[in-house]
Coordinates of C-alpha atoms in Angstrom, one line a residue:
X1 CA 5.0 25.7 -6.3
X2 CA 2.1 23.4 -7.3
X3 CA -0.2 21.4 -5.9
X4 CA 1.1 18.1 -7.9
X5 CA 3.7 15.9 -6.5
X6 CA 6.7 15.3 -8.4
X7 CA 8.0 12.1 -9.5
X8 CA 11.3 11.0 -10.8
X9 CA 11.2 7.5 -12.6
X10 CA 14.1 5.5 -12.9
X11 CA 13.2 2.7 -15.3
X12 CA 14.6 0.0 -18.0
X13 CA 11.7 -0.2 -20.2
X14 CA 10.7 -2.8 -20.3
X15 CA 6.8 -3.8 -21.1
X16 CA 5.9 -3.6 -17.7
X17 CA 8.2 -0.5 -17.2
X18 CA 5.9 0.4 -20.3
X19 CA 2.2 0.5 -17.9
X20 CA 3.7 1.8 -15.1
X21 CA 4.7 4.8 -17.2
X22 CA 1.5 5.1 -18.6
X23 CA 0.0 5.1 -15.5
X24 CA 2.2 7.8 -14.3
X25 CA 1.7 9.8 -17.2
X26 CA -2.4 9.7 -16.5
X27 CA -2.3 10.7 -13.2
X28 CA -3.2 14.6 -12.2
X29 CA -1.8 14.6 -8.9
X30 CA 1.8 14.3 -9.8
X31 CA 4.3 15.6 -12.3
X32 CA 6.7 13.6 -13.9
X33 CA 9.8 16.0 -14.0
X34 CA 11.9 13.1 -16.0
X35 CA 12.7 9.7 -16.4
X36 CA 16.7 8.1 -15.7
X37 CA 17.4 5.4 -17.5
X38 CA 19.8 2.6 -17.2
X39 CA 19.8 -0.9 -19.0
X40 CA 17.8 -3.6 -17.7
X41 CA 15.6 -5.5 -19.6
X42 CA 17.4 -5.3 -22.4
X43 CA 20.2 -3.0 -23.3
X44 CA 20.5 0.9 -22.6
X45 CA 20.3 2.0 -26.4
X46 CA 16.7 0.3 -25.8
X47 CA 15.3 1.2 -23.1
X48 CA 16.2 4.9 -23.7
X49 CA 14.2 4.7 -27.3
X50 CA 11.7 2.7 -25.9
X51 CA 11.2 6.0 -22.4
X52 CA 11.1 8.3 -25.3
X53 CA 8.7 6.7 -27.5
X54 CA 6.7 6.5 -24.6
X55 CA 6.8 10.1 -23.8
X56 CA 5.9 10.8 -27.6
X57 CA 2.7 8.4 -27.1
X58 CA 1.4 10.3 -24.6
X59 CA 1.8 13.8 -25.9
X60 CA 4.6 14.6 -23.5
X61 CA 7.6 15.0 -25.6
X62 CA 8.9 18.0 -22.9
X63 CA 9.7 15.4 -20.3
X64 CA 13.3 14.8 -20.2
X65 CA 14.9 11.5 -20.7
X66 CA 18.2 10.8 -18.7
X67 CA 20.5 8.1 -20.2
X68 CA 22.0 6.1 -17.6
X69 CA 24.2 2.9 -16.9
X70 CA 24.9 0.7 -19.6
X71 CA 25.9 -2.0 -17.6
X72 CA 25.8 -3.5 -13.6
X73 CA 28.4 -1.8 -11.4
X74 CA 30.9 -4.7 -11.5
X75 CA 29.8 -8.1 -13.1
X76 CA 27.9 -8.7 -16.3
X77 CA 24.4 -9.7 -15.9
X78 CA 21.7 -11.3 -18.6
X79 CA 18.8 -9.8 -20.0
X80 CA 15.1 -10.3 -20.0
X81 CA 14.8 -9.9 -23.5
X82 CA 13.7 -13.6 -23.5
X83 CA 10.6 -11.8 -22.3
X84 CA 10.2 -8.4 -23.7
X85 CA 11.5 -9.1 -27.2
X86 CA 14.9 -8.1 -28.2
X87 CA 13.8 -4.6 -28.3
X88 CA 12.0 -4.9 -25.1
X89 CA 8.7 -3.4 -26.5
X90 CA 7.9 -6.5 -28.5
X91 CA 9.7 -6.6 -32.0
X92 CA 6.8 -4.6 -33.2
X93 CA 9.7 -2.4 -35.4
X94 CA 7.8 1.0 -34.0
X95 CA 9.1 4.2 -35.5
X96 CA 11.5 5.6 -33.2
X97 CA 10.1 9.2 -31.4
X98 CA 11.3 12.4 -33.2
X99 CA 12.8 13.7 -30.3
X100 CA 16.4 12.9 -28.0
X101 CA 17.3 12.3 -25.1
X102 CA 19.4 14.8 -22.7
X103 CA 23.1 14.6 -22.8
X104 CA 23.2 14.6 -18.7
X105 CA 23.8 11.2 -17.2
X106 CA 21.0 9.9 -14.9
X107 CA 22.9 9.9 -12.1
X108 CA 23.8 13.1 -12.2
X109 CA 20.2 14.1 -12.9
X110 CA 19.0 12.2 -9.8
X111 CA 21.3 14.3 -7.5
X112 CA 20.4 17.8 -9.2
X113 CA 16.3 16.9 -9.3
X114 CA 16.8 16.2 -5.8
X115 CA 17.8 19.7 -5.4
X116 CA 15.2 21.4 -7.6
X117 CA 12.4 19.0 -5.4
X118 CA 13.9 18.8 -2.3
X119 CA 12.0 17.8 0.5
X120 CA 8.9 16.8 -1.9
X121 CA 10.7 14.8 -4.6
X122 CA 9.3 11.0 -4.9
X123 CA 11.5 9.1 -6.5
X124 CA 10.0 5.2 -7.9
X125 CA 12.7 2.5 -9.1
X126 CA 11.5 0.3 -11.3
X127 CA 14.5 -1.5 -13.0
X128 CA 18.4 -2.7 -11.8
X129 CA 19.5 0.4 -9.0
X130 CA 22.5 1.0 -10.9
X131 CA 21.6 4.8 -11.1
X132 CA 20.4 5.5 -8.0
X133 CA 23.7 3.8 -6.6
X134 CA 25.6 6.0 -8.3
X135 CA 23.8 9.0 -7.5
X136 CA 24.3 8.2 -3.9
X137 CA 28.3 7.9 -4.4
X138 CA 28.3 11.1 -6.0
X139 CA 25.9 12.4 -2.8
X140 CA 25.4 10.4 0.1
X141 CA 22.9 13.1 1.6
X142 CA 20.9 12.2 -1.7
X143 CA 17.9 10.6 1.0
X144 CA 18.0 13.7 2.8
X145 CA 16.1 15.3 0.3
X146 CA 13.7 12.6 -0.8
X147 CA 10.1 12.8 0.2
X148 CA 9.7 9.0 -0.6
X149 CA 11.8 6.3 -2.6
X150 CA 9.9 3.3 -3.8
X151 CA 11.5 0.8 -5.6
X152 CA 10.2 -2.5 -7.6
X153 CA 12.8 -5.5 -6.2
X154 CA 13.3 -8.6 -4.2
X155 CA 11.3 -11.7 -3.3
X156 CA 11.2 -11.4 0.5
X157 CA 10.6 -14.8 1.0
X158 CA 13.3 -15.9 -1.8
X159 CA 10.7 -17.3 -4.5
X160 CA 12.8 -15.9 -7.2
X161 CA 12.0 -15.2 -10.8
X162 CA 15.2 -15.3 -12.4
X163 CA 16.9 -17.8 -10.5
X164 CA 15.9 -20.1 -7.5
X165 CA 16.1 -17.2 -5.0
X166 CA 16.4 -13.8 -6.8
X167 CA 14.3 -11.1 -8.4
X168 CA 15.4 -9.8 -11.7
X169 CA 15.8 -6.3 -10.6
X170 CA 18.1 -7.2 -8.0
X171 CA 20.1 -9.8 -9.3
X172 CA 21.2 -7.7 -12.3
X173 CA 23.3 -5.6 -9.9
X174 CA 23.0 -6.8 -6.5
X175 CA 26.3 -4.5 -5.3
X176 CA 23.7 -1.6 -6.8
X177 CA 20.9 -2.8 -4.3
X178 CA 23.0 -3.2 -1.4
X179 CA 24.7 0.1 -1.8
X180 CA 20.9 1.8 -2.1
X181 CA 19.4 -0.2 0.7
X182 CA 22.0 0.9 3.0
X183 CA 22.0 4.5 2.3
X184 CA 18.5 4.8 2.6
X185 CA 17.1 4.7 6.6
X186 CA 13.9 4.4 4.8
X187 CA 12.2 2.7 1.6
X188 CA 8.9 1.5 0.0
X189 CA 9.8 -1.8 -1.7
X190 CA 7.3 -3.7 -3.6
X191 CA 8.7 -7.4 -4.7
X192 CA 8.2 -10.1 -7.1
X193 CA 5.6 -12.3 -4.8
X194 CA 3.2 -9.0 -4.0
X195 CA 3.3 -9.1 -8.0
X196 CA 2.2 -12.9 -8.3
X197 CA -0.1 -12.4 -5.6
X198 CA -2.0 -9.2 -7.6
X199 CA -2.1 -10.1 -11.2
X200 CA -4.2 -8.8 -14.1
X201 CA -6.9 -11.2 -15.4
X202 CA -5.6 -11.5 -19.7
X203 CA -9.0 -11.1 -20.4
X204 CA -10.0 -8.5 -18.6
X205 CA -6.5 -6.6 -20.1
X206 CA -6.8 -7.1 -23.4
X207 CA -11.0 -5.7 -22.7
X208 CA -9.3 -2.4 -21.6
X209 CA -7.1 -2.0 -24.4
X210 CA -9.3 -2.2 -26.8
X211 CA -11.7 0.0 -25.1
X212 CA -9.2 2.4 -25.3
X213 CA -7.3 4.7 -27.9
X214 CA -3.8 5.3 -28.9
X215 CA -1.9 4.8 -26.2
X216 CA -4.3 1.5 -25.7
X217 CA -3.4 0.4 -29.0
X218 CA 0.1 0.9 -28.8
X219 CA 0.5 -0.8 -25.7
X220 CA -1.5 -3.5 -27.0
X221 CA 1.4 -3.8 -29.7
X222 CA 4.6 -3.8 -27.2
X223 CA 3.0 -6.3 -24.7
X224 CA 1.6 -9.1 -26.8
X225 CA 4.5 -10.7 -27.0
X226 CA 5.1 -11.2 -23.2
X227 CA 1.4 -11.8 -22.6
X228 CA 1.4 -14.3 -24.7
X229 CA 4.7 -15.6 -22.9
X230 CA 2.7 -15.3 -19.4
X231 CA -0.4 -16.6 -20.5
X232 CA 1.6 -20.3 -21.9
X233 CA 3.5 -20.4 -18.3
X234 CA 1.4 -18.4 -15.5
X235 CA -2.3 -19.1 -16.4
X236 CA -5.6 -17.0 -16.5
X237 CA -3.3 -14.2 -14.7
X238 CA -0.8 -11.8 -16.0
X239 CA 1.9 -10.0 -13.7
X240 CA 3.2 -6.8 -14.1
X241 CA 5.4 -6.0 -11.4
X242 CA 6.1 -2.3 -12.1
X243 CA 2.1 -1.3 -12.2
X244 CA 1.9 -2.5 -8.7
X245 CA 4.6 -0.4 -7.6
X246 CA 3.1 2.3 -9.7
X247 CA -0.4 1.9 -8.0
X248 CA 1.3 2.0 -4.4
X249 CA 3.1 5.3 -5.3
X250 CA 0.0 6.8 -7.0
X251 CA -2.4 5.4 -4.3
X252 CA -0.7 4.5 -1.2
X253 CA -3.7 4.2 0.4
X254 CA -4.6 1.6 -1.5
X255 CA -2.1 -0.5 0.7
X256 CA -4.2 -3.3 2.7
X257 CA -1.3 -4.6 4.2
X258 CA 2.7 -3.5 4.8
X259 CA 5.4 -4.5 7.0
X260 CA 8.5 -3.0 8.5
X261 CA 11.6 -5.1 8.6
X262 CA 15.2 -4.9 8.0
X263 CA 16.7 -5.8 4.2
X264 CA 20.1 -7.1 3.1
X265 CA 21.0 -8.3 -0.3
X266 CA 23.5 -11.4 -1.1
X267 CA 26.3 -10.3 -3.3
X268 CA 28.1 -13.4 -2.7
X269 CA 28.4 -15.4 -6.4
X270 CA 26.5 -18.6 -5.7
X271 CA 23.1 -19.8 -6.2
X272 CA 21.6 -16.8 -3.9
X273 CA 23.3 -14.2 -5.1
X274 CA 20.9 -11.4 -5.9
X275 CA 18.5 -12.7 -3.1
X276 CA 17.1 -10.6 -1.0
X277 CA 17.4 -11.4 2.7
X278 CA 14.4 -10.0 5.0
X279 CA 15.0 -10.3 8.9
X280 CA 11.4 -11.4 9.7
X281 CA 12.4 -11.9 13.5
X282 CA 14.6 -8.7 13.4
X283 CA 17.7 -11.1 14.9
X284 CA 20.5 -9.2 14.2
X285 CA 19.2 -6.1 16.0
X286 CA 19.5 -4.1 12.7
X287 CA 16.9 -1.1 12.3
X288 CA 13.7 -1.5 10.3
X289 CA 14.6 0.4 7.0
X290 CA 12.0 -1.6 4.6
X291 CA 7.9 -1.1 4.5
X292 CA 6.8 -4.4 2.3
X293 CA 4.3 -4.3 0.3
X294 CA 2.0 -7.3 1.5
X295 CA -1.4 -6.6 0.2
X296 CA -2.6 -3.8 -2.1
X297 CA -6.4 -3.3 -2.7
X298 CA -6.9 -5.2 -6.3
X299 CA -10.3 -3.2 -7.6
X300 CA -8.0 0.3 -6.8
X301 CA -5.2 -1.7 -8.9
X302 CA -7.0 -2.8 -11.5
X303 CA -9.2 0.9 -11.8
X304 CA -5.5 2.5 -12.3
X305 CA -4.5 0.2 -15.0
X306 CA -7.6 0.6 -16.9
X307 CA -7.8 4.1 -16.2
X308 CA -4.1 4.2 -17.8
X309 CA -4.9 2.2 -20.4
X310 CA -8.1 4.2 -21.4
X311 CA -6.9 8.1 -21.5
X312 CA -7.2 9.7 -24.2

């Protein structure tokens, strides 16, 4: 056994997928032992060439990929390729990465990594929960053996990025987020509004990149296209939702500020489906199963992303 902490990503890449990857992938004091993939931002052919592109980018080819759900547990959801190009690393037509993926399903993967790590696995959701839903079908005692699940999803005050009330993540398969909040008596979640609240100054972004090398330059490539997008809608600040997660789970202690509450998710079909409903005044006498991200120390955040951005 080593000293490094192992991480299991489940992920959609996905631009911002993309960074949080690479910051992952640069950090010495955990091991990614693979990467489940299930559709998302765009579709699952995607974002499985897009996780193993990455993995060739970074010189490590020998982390296994997982393909994963195609599609939302029950109702068909849209895309984000509106924002992450149709490919969801930017049209830039990169050549694909000379090696496959694994024939296992992600799900299944999930459950058996569990068992290889258990008791010191951390496991970090970053796109739709599809996977780990399914995971915990196949085996409810799944949390049992999870040193700590983080997951990227919600607006806890229901400012919403895909509709009026929901986060992306969660309103692509809301039945998927409600099946893995409840199964879980405890999760990390980091949401849509800590993201607005801690975004990355363009300038000071596109500055790291091009301080850095390869993986600088290719990332460069893939995420022009949705800075560009941010910069015409959100101002001086661009938001990348699944680096903060990734700096929480790499540096909790760069947390400034959490709280504990109980989560439910709407999976009714109306305009608040897909929200995510946080019991501030703990009124319905459920337990706390939720630590929010509130505040997250921004020079720690911004040190990981241009550390990321600037390994060789």
């Amino acid at each position: 056994m080593t000293d490094t902490i192992p991480l299991l990503i489940d992920t959609d890449p996905g631009v911002d997928d993309a960074l949080a990857l690479l910051m992952a992938f640069a950090d010495s004091r955990h091991d990614v032992v693979g990467l489940t993939i299930a559709a998302g931002n765009v579709g699952l052919a995607h974002t499985t060439a897009n996780a193993l592109k990455l993995c060739e980018i970074v010189g490590r080819t020998e982390v296994p990929v997982f393909p994963g759900s195609a599609a939302p547990l029950l109702h068909a959801a849209p895309d984000a390729a509106y924002v992450h190009g149709n490919d969801g690393f930017g049209d830039i037509g990169y050549t694909p990465a000379g090696h496959h993926a694994e024939q296992e399903h992600a799900a299944l993967a999930i459950v058996r990594l569990s068992h290889v790590h258990a008791g010191r696995l951390v496991l970090v959701a970053l796109g739709p929960l599809t996977n780990v839903a399914l995971a915990l079908k196949l085996d409810p005692s799944l949390p049992t053996r999870i040193a700590r699940f983080v997951t990227m999803a919600g607006a806890v005050t229901g400012h919403g990025n895909i509709t009026p009330s929901a986060e992306f993540n969660v309103f692509f398969d809301p039945e998927a987020a409600k099946i893995v909040f409840e199964a879980f008596p405890h999760f990390e979640l980091s949401d849509w509004e800590a993201t607005v609240a801690h975004g990355l100054p363009h300038d000071q972004v596109v500055a790291w990149m091009h301080a850095g090398g390869e993986r600088a330059r290719f990332y460069e490539a893939i995420s022009r296209k949705t800075r560009e997008w941010s910069a015409d809608r959100r101002g001086d600040d661009w938001h990348s939702a699944d680096a903060l997660a990734m700096a929480w789970v790499l540096a909790p202690e760069g947390a400034e500020e959490t709280v504990t509450r109980p989560i439910d998710v709407v999976t009714d079909h109306g305009p608040a489906r897909g929200a995510t409903i946080v019991d501030w005044q703990r009124q319905l006498g459920r337990p706390d199963n939720a630590t929010l991200l509130m505040r997250y120390d921004r020079d720690r955040f911004h040190t990981l992303v241009r550390e990321a951005l600037q390994t060789v």
